[in-house]
N, CA and C of each residue as an Amber inpcrd file, in Angstrom:
protein
   306
-114.6970000  -5.3370000-137.9080000-113.9830000  -5.4790000-139.1700000
-114.9880000  -5.8310000-140.2600000-114.9270000  -5.1550000-141.3780000
-115.8210000  -5.4510000-142.4890000-115.2490000  -6.6070000-143.2900000
-116.1520000  -7.3730000-143.8880000-115.7150000  -8.5070000-144.6960000
-115.4290000  -8.0160000-146.1010000-114.2410000  -8.2810000-146.5720000
-113.8470000  -7.8920000-147.9110000-113.7210000  -9.1310000-148.7740000
-114.1710000  -9.0100000-150.0390000-114.0910000 -10.1210000-150.9790000
-113.5210000  -9.5890000-152.2880000-112.6130000 -10.3670000-152.9000000
-112.0050000 -10.0010000-154.1710000-111.8860000 -11.2520000-155.0270000
-112.5450000 -11.2900000-156.1570000-112.4990000 -12.4280000-157.0840000
-112.7150000 -13.7650000-156.3780000-113.6560000 -13.8260000-155.4820000
-113.9580000 -15.0710000-154.7810000-113.1080000 -15.3250000-153.5560000
-112.1010000 -14.5010000-153.3220000-111.2500000 -14.6390000-152.1400000
-111.8000000 -13.7720000-151.0120000-111.8650000 -14.3270000-149.8270000
-112.1520000 -13.5240000-148.6420000-110.8120000 -12.9390000-148.2070000
-110.7840000 -11.6640000-147.8900000-109.5440000 -10.9990000-147.4980000
-109.5030000 -10.9190000-145.9780000-108.4660000 -11.5220000-145.4010000
-108.2730000 -11.4920000-143.9580000-107.0560000 -10.6360000-143.6420000
-107.1610000  -9.8490000-142.5970000-106.0470000  -9.0000000-142.1960000
-105.3050000  -9.6520000-141.0400000-103.9790000  -9.7050000-141.1590000
-103.1450000 -10.3120000-140.1270000-102.0190000  -9.3600000-139.7520000
-101.5640000  -9.4880000-138.5100000-100.4310000  -8.7050000-138.0150000
 -99.3780000  -9.6580000-137.4840000 -98.1310000  -9.2340000-137.5590000
 -97.0390000 -10.0370000-137.0110000 -97.1770000 -10.1670000-135.4980000
 -97.4890000  -9.0580000-134.8630000 -97.7450000  -9.0170000-133.4220000
 -98.9670000  -8.1420000-133.2030000 -99.6720000  -8.3550000-132.0990000
-100.8700000  -7.5600000-131.8200000-100.5930000  -6.0630000-131.8500000
 -99.4420000  -5.6770000-131.2960000 -99.1410000  -4.2430000-131.2060000
 -98.5800000  -3.6590000-132.4990000 -98.3840000  -4.4820000-133.5100000
 -97.8470000  -4.0070000-134.7840000 -98.8340000  -3.0710000-135.4760000
 -98.3130000  -2.0480000-136.1200000 -99.1480000  -1.1180000-136.8740000
 -99.3020000  -1.5580000-138.3260000 -98.4320000  -2.4470000-138.7720000
 -98.4660000  -2.9290000-140.1490000 -99.4480000  -4.0990000-140.2460000
-100.3620000  -3.9850000-141.1900000-101.3600000  -5.0320000-141.4100000
-101.1110000  -5.6570000-142.7810000-101.0690000  -6.9750000-142.8270000
-100.9200000  -7.7130000-144.0840000-102.2690000  -8.3250000-144.4360000
-102.4710000  -8.5820000-145.7020000-103.7040000  -9.2230000-146.1340000
-103.3890000 -10.5890000-146.7210000-104.1370000 -11.5920000-146.2790000
-104.0510000 -12.9040000-146.9090000-105.4040000 -13.1620000-147.5690000
-105.3780000 -13.9190000-148.6460000-106.5730000 -14.1800000-149.4360000
-106.9390000 -15.6550000-149.2930000-108.2090000 -15.9180000-148.9700000
-108.6560000 -17.2750000-148.6600000-109.9190000 -17.6020000-149.4530000
-109.9550000 -18.8080000-150.0150000-111.1750000 -19.2900000-150.6530000
-111.1860000 -20.8140000-150.5920000-112.3500000 -21.4070000-150.7830000
-112.3880000 -22.8800000-150.8170000-111.4800000 -23.3970000-151.9300000
-110.7660000 -24.4610000-151.6540000-109.8470000 -25.0290000-152.6220000
-110.6240000 -25.8780000-153.6180000-110.5230000 -25.5450000-154.8900000
-111.1690000 -26.3250000-155.9500000-110.1550000 -27.2850000-156.5380000
-110.3530000 -28.5650000-156.3020000-109.4150000 -29.5580000-156.8300000
-109.8770000 -30.0090000-158.2070000-108.9230000 -30.2560000-159.0950000
-109.2480000 -30.7190000-160.4440000-109.5070000 -32.2130000-160.4720000
-108.8010000 -32.9240000-159.6070000-108.9440000 -34.3740000-159.5060000
-109.2830000 -34.6790000-158.0580000-110.3530000 -35.4330000-157.8350000
-110.7310000 -35.7600000-156.4670000-109.6150000 -36.5380000-155.7850000
-109.2720000 -36.1070000-154.6090000-108.1810000 -36.7040000-153.8330000
-108.6520000 -36.7910000-152.3880000-108.6610000 -37.9940000-151.7900000
-109.1310000 -38.1310000-150.4060000-108.3990000 -37.2330000-149.4040000
-107.1330000 -36.9430000-149.6500000-106.3800000 -36.1020000-148.7120000
-106.6650000 -34.6150000-148.9010000-107.4740000 -34.2640000-149.9350000
-107.8640000 -32.8730000-150.1740000-109.3870000 -32.7910000-150.2730000
-110.0900000 -33.0280000-149.1670000-111.5540000 -33.0040000-149.2410000
-112.0740000 -31.6220000-149.6340000-112.9560000 -31.5940000-150.6230000
-113.4200000 -30.3140000-151.1680000-114.2050000 -29.4880000-150.1570000
-114.7930000 -30.1300000-149.1690000-115.5870000 -29.3770000-148.1970000
-114.7780000 -28.9260000-146.9860000-113.4730000 -29.2710000-146.9340000
-112.6610000 -28.9110000-145.7620000-111.2670000 -28.4260000-146.1320000
-111.0510000 -28.0250000-147.3690000-109.7230000 -27.6140000-147.8160000
-109.7740000 -26.1750000-148.3120000-108.8190000 -25.3600000-147.8590000
-108.7580000 -23.9540000-148.2570000-107.5320000 -23.6830000-149.1080000
-107.6540000 -22.7110000-149.9980000-106.5290000 -22.1730000-150.7530000
-106.2370000 -20.8080000-150.1500000-105.0160000 -20.6040000-149.6950000
-104.6260000 -19.3480000-149.0530000-103.4720000 -18.7530000-149.8510000
-103.6020000 -17.4820000-150.2320000-102.5680000 -16.8060000-151.0210000
-102.0730000 -15.5720000-150.2880000-100.9040000 -15.1010000-150.7250000
-100.2740000 -13.8970000-150.1840000 -99.8610000 -14.0770000-148.7190000
 -99.3920000 -15.2520000-148.4020000 -98.9560000 -15.5450000-147.0360000
 -97.6150000 -14.8560000-146.7920000 -97.5180000 -14.0170000-145.7540000
 -96.2420000 -13.3450000-145.4840000 -95.1640000 -14.3520000-145.0650000
 -93.9040000 -14.0520000-145.3200000 -92.8180000 -14.9810000-145.0020000
 -92.7320000 -15.3630000-143.5260000 -93.1590000 -14.4990000-142.6270000
 -93.0710000 -14.8080000-141.2030000 -94.1740000 -15.7610000-140.7580000
 -95.1680000 -16.0010000-141.5980000 -96.2880000 -16.8640000-141.2230000
 -95.9440000 -18.3090000-141.6000000 -95.3220000 -19.0280000-140.6670000
 -94.9530000 -20.4190000-140.9180000 -96.1490000 -21.3340000-140.6530000
 -95.9240000 -22.6280000-140.7650000 -96.9790000 -23.6240000-140.5800000
 -97.6970000 -23.4550000-139.2510000 -96.9440000 -23.3250000-138.1690000
 -97.5440000 -23.2220000-136.8340000 -98.3660000 -21.9400000-136.6740000
 -97.8620000 -20.8350000-137.1940000 -98.5720000 -19.5620000-137.1100000
 -99.8630000 -19.6180000-137.9180000 -99.7750000 -20.1540000-139.1340000
-100.9480000 -20.2820000-139.9850000-101.9840000 -21.2040000-139.3480000
-101.5160000 -22.3070000-138.7940000-102.4150000 -23.2560000-138.1570000
-103.1100000 -22.6270000-136.9480000-102.3690000 -21.9210000-136.1230000
-102.9830000 -21.3090000-134.9420000-103.9520000 -20.1970000-135.3420000
-103.6730000 -19.4810000-136.4220000-104.5770000 -18.4330000-136.8840000
-105.9230000 -19.0300000-137.3020000-105.8860000 -20.1210000-138.0790000
-107.1180000 -20.7220000-138.5790000-107.7890000 -21.6430000-137.5630000
-107.0900000 -22.0240000-136.5150000-107.6460000 -22.9110000-135.4920000
-108.8810000 -22.3030000-134.8290000-108.9460000 -20.9850000-134.7690000
-110.1070000 -20.3460000-134.1390000-111.3900000 -20.5540000-134.9450000
-111.2660000 -20.9690000-136.2110000-112.4300000 -21.2270000-137.0500000
-112.8190000 -22.7030000-137.0650000-111.9440000 -23.5700000-136.5610000
-112.2110000 -25.0080000-136.5480000-110.9120000 -25.7900000-136.5340000
-111.0310000 -27.0980000-136.4370000-109.8560000 -27.9640000-136.3670000
-109.0370000 -27.8900000-137.6620000-107.7310000 -27.7420000-137.5400000
-106.8190000 -27.7390000-138.6770000-106.0070000 -29.0240000-138.6030000
-106.1620000 -29.8790000-139.6010000-105.4620000 -31.1610000-139.5840000
-104.0470000 -31.0580000-140.1210000-103.8500000 -30.2730000-141.1720000
-102.5130000 -30.1700000-141.7720000-102.4080000 -28.8670000-142.5520000
-101.1720000 -28.4060000-142.7300000-100.8820000 -27.2150000-143.5210000
 -99.8310000 -27.6030000-144.5490000-100.0880000 -27.2660000-145.8090000
 -99.1570000 -27.5570000-146.8980000 -98.8520000 -26.2690000-147.6460000
 -97.5710000 -26.0190000-147.9220000 -97.1760000 -24.8860000-148.7450000
 -96.8210000 -25.4300000-150.1250000 -97.4690000 -24.9000000-151.1550000
 -97.1880000 -25.2960000-152.5350000 -97.0320000 -24.0240000-153.3680000
 -96.0170000 -23.9980000-154.2430000 -95.8430000 -22.8470000-155.1230000
 -96.6570000 -22.9770000-156.3980000 -96.9670000 -24.2080000-156.7900000
 -97.7210000 -24.4580000-158.0080000 -98.8390000 -25.4410000-157.7110000
 -99.9110000 -25.4070000-158.5120000-100.9820000 -26.3820000-158.3090000
-100.4460000 -27.8110000-158.4650000-100.9640000 -28.7100000-157.6570000
-100.5400000 -30.1100000-157.7240000-101.7560000 -31.0050000-157.8810000
-101.5420000 -32.1560000-158.5060000-102.5680000 -33.1730000-158.6360000
-102.1140000 -34.3460000-157.7910000-103.0380000 -34.9530000-157.0910000
-102.6750000 -36.0710000-156.2340000-102.4460000 -35.6050000-154.8130000
-101.7820000 -36.4380000-154.0570000-101.5380000 -36.1150000-152.6530000
-100.6340000 -34.8980000-152.5190000-100.8720000 -34.0890000-151.4950000
 -99.9990000 -32.9340000-151.2740000 -98.6230000 -33.3780000-150.8030000
 -97.6880000 -32.4490000-150.8790000 -96.3470000 -32.7260000-150.3620000
 -96.4370000 -32.9370000-148.8540000 -95.3460000 -33.2580000-148.2450000
 -95.3300000 -33.4550000-146.7960000 -95.7100000 -32.1540000-146.1020000
 -96.3540000 -32.2430000-144.9320000 -96.6740000 -31.0050000-144.2070000
 -95.4380000 -30.1240000-144.0770000 -95.6490000 -28.8410000-144.2290000
 -94.5510000 -27.8930000-144.3490000 -94.1710000 -27.2360000-143.0410000
 -92.9520000 -26.7210000-143.0380000 -92.5300000 -25.8130000-141.9780000
 -92.4570000 -24.4550000-142.6530000 -91.3010000 -23.8680000-142.7230000
 -91.1390000 -22.6240000-143.4620000 -89.9940000 -22.8450000-144.4370000
 -90.0730000 -23.9190000-145.1850000 -88.9790000 -24.3220000-146.0530000
 -88.6980000 -23.3420000-147.1830000 -89.6680000 -22.5130000-147.5440000
 -89.4540000 -21.6010000-148.6520000 -88.7200000 -20.3330000-148.2380000
 -88.6330000 -20.1000000-146.9480000 -87.9060000 -18.9620000-146.4240000
 -86.9930000 -19.4480000-145.3000000 -86.0540000 -20.3620000-145.5900000
 -85.2650000 -20.9780000-144.5130000 -84.3940000 -20.0110000-143.7280000
 -83.9730000 -18.9110000-144.3190000 -83.1080000 -17.9600000-143.6280000
 -83.8680000 -16.7430000-143.1320000 -85.1810000 -16.8770000-143.0880000
 -85.9960000 -15.7380000-142.6970000 -85.8000000 -15.4120000-141.2330000
 -85.6530000 -14.1310000-140.9580000 -85.5240000 -13.6350000-139.5770000
 -86.7250000 -12.7980000-139.2310000 -86.9380000 -12.6290000-137.9650000
 -87.9940000 -11.7800000-137.4650000 -87.8250000 -10.3790000-138.0610000
 -88.8320000  -9.8550000-138.7860000 -88.6720000  -8.5490000-139.4310000
 -88.5630000  -7.3930000-138.4440000 -88.8960000  -7.6280000-137.1840000
 -88.8860000  -6.5550000-136.1980000 -87.7350000  -6.6800000-135.2060000
 -86.8640000  -7.6740000-135.4070000 -85.6830000  -7.7880000-134.5510000
 -84.5770000  -6.9030000-135.1090000 -83.7530000  -6.4050000-134.2320000
 -82.6200000  -5.5960000-134.7010000 -81.3170000  -6.3190000-134.4430000
C-alpha cells in the first residue's frame, strides 16, 4: 500500500470486513491543541477525520492498537478546549445498523 498524504493528513484505507470490496478512507494527523491539556498530550494524541458510522470506539481502538497502545478514544464534532468529553461509544449514530445486514 502506498502512503498517501493530503494537507498534512495521512490517508488510511479501512474496510468494514476483510472480504469487503468497498474501501473507506480515514484521515489522520497529529492533534494540535490550542491550549496545553495534560489529558491531550501533543506527542501522543491524533486527530482522525472521516470516520465511517460503523467504526465505533472499539473498532477504532483495535485498528490503531497495531501501531501502539491506545488509552482512550473520544468522538467530538467540534474542537474543544480543556479536557475531552467522556470516552465515547457510538453515540452519534445510536440507531446505526450493520450496512451489510439484510
